[in-house]
mmCIF file of C-alpha atoms in Angstrom:
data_model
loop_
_atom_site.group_PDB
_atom_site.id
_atom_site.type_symbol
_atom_site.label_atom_id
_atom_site.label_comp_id
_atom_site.label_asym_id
_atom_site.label_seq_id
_atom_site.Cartn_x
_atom_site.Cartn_y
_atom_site.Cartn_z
ATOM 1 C CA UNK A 265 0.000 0.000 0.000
ATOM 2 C CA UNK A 266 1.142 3.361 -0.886
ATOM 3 C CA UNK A 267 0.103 6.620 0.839
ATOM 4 C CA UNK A 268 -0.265 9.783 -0.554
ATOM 5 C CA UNK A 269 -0.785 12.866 1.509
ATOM 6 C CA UNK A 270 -1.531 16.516 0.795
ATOM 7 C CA UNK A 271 -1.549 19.817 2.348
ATOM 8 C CA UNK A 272 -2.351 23.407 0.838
ATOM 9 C CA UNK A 273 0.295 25.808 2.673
ATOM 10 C CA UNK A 274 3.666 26.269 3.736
ATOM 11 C CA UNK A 275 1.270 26.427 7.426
ATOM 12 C CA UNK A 276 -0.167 23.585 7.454
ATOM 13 C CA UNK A 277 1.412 20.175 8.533
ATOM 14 C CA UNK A 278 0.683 16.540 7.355
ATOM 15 C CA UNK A 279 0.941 14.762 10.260
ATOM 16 C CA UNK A 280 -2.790 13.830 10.961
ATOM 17 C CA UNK A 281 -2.429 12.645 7.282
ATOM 18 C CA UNK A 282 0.359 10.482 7.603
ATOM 19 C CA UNK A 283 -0.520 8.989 10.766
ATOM 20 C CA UNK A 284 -3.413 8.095 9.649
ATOM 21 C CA UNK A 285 -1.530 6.470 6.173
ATOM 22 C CA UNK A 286 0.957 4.714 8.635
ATOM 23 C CA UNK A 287 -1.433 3.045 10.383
ATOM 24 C CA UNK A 288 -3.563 1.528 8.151
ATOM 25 C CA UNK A 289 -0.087 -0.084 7.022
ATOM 26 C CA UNK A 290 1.558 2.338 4.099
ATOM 27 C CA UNK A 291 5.132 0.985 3.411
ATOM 28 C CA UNK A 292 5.792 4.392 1.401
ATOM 29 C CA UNK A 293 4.333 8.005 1.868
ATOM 30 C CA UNK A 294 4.407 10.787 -0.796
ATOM 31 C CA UNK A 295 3.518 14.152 0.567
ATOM 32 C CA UNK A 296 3.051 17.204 -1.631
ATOM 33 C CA UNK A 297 2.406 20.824 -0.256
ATOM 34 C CA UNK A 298 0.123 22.310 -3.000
ATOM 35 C CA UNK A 299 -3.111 23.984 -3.154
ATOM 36 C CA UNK A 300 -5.654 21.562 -4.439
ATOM 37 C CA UNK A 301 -6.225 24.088 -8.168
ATOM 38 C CA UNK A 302 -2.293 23.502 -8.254
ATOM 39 C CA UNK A 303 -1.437 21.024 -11.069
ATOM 40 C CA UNK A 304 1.776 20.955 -10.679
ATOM 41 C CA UNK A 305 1.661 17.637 -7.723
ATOM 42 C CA UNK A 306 5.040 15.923 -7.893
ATOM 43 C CA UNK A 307 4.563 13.774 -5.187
ATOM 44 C CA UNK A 308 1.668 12.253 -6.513
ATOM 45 C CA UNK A 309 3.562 11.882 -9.922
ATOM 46 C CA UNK A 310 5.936 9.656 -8.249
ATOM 47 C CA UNK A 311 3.400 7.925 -5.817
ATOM 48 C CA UNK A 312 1.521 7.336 -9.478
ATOM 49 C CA UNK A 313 4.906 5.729 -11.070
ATOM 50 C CA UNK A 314 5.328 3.165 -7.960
ATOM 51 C CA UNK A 315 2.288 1.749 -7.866
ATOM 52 C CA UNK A 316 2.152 -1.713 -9.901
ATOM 53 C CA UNK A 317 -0.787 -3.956 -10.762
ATOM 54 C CA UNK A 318 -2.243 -5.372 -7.319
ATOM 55 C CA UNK A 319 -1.036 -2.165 -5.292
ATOM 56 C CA UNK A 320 -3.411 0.111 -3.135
ATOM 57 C CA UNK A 321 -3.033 3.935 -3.349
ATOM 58 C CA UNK A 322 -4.199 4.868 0.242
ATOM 59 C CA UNK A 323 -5.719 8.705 0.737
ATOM 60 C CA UNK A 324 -6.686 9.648 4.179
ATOM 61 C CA UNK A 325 -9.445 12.143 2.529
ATOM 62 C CA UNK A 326 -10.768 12.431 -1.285
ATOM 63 C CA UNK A 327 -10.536 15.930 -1.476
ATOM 64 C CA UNK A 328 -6.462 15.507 -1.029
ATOM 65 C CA UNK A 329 -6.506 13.010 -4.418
ATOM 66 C CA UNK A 330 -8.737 15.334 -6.312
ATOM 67 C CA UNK A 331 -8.964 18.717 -7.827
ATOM 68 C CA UNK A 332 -12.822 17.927 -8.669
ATOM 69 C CA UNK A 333 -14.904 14.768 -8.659
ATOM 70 C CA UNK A 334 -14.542 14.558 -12.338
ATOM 71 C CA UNK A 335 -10.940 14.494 -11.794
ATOM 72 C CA UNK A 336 -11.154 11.842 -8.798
ATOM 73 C CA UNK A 337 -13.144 9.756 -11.336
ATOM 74 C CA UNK A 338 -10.697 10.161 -14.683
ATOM 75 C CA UNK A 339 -7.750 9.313 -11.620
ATOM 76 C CA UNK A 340 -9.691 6.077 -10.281
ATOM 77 C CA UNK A 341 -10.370 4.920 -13.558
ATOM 78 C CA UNK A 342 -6.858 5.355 -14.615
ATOM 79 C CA UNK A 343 -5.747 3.582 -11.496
ATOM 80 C CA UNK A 344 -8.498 0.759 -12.162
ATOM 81 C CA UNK A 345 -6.870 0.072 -15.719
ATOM 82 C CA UNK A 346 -3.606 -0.529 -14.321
ATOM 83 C CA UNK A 347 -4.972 -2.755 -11.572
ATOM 84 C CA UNK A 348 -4.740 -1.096 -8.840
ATOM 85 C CA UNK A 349 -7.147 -0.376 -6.167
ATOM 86 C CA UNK A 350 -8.250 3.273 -4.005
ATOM 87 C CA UNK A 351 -8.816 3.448 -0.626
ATOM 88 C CA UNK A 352 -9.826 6.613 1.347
ATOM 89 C CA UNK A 353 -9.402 6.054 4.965
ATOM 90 C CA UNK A 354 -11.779 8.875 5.928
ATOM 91 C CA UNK A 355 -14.853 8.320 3.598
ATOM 92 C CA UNK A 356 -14.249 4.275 4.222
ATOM 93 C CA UNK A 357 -13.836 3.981 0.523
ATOM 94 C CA UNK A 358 -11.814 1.116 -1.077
ATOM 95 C CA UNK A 359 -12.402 0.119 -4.645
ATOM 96 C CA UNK A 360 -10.913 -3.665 -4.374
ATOM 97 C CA UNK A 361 -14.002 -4.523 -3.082
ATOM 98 C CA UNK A 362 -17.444 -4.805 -4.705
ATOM 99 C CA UNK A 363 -19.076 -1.869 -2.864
ATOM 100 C CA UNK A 364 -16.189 0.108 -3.498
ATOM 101 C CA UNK A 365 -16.659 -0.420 -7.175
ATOM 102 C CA UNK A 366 -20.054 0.039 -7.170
ATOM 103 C CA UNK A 367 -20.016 3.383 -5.414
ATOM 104 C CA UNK A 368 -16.692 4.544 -8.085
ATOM 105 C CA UNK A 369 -19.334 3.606 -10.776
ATOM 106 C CA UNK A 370 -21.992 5.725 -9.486
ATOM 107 C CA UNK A 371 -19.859 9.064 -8.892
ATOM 108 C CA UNK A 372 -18.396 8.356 -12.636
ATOM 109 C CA UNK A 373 -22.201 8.724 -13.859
ATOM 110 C CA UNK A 374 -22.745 11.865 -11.433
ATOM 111 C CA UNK A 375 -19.785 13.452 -12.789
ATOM 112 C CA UNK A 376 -20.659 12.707 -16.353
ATOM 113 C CA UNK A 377 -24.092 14.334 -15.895
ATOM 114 C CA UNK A 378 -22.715 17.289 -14.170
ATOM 115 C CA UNK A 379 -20.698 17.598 -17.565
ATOM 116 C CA UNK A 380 -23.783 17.142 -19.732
ATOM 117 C CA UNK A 381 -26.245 19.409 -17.595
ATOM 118 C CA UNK A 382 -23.397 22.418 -17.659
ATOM 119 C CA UNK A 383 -22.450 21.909 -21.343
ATOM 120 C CA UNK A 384 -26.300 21.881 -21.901
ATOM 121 C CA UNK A 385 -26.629 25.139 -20.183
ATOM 122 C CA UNK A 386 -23.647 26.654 -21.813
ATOM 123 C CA UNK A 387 -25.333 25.895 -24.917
ATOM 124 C CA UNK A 388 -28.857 27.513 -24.117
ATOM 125 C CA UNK A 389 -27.287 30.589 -22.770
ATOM 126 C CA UNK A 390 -24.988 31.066 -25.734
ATOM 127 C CA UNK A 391 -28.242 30.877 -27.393
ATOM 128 C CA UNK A 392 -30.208 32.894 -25.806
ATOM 129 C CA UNK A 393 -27.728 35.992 -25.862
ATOM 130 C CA UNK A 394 -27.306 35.612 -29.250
ATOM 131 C CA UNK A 395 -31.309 35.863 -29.797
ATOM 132 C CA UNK A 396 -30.802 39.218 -27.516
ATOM 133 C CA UNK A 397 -28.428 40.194 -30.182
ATOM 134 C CA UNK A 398 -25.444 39.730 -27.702
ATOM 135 C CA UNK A 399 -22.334 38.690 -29.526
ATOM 136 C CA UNK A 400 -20.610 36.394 -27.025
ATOM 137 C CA UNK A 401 -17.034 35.401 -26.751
ATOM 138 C CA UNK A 402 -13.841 37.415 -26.666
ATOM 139 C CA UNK A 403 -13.852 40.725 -28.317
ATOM 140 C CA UNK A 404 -12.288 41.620 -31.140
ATOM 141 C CA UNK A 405 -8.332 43.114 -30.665
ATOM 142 C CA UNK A 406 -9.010 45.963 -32.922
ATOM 143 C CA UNK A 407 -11.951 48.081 -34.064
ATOM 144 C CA UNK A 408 -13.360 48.872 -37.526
ATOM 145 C CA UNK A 409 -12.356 52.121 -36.910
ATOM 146 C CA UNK A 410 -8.694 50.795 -35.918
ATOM 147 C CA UNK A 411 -8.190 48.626 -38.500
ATOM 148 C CA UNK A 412 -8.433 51.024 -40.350
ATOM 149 C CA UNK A 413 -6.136 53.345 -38.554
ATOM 150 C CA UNK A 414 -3.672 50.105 -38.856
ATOM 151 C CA UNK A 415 -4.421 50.332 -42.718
ATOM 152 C CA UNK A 416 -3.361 53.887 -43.463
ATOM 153 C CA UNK A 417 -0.177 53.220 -40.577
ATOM 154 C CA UNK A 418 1.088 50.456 -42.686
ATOM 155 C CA UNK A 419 0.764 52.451 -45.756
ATOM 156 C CA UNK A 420 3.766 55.025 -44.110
ATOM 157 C CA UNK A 421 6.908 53.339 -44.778
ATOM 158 C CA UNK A 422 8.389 55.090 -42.081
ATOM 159 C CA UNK A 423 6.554 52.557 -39.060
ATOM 160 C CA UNK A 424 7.206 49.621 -38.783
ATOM 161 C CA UNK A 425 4.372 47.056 -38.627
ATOM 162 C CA UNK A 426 5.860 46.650 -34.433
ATOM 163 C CA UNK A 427 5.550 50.247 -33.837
ATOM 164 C CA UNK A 428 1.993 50.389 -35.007
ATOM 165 C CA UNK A 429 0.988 47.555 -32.829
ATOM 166 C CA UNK A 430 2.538 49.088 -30.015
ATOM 167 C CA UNK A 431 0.571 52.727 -31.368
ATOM 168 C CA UNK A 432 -2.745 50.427 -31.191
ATOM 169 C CA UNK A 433 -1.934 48.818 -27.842
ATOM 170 C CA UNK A 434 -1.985 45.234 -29.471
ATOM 171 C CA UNK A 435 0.751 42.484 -30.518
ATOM 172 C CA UNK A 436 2.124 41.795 -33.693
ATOM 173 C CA UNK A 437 0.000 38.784 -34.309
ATOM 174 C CA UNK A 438 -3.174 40.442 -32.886
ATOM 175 C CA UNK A 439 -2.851 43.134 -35.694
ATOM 176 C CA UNK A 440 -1.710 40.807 -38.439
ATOM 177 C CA UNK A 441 -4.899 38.926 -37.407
ATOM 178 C CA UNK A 442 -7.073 42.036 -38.228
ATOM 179 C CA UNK A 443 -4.914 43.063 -41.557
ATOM 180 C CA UNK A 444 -3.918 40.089 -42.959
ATOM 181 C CA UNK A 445 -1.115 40.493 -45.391
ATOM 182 C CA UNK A 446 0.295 43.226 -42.965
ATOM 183 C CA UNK A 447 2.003 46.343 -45.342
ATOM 184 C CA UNK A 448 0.352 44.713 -48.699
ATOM 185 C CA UNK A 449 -2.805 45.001 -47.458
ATOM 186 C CA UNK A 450 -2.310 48.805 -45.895
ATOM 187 C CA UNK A 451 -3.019 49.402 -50.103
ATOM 188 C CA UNK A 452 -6.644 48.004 -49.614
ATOM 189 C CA UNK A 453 -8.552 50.708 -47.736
ATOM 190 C CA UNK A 454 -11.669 48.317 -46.678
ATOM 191 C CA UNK A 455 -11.731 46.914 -43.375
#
């Protein structure tokens, strides 16, 4: 059985954590001090590589595996495929045993309807703003109004194409974006 363990700040200590890990009979702790948005979880990366078919990974809470239940899930499944089993020594989960398995199976449905139900309402809002004449998403780097500005700047062969981005307030790419072809388009006066 491997333990992994996982506290947010520099403040906090593990110890309740690996106690806990310890005594349910952990040969090998990997502790990582991150806050649970944090990607970036090396210990768990290596506690990840150990584990071989017929291994445990032992948490002593879910929420220290897990960034979100669809990522406990994706995790558990991944874990599953290899052949190895979950434990949480707080929620009295462990998914070597039928129950265990069952209950996985049931939070994997939960968290794909979660998906569906937000995507779904993504989708009706998107619609319903654009029905209000809303125009959603990012907004465009330039203007009509600077694009062509941007137009009659390229056409002075005394600026360079960075100088009037930085005259606009955008990148290079953002403004070759808007005027495609850069100084050979500055020629074509519509926007």
């Amino acid at each position: 059985m491997i333990g992994y363990a996982r506290v947010s700040t520099a403040d906090q200590v593990a110890h309740l954590q690996t106690d806990a890990l310890e005594a349910a009979g952990c040969s090998r702790l990997y502790v990582d001090q991150a806050s649970g948005v944090d990607k970036a979880r090396p210990e768990l990366a290596r506690a990840l590589e150990q584990l071989r078919e017929g291994d445990t990974l032992v948490v002593w809470k879910l929420d220290r595996l897990a960034r979100s239940l669809a990522d406990l899930v994706r995790l558990a499944g991944e874990l599953q495929a290899r052949g190895v089993a979950f434990r949480s020594l707080t929620e009295s989960l462990d998914t070597s045993t039928p129950g265990g398995r069952f209950f996985f199976h049931v939070m994997a449905a939960l968290a794909e309807l979660e998906r569906d139900l937000t995507l779904e309402r993504t989708r009706a809002g998107l619609a319903a703003a654009r029905a209000r004449g809303a125009r959603p998403g990012r907004k465009p780097g330039l203007t009509a109004d600077q694009v062509i500005a941007a137009r009659a700047m390229l056409a002075d062969p005394a600026l360079t194409v960075a100088k009037v981005a930085e005259l606009l307030g955008v990148s290079e790419s953002t403004l070759y974006r808007h005027v495609p072809g850069g100084r050979s388009a500055s020629a074509d006066p519509a926007p």
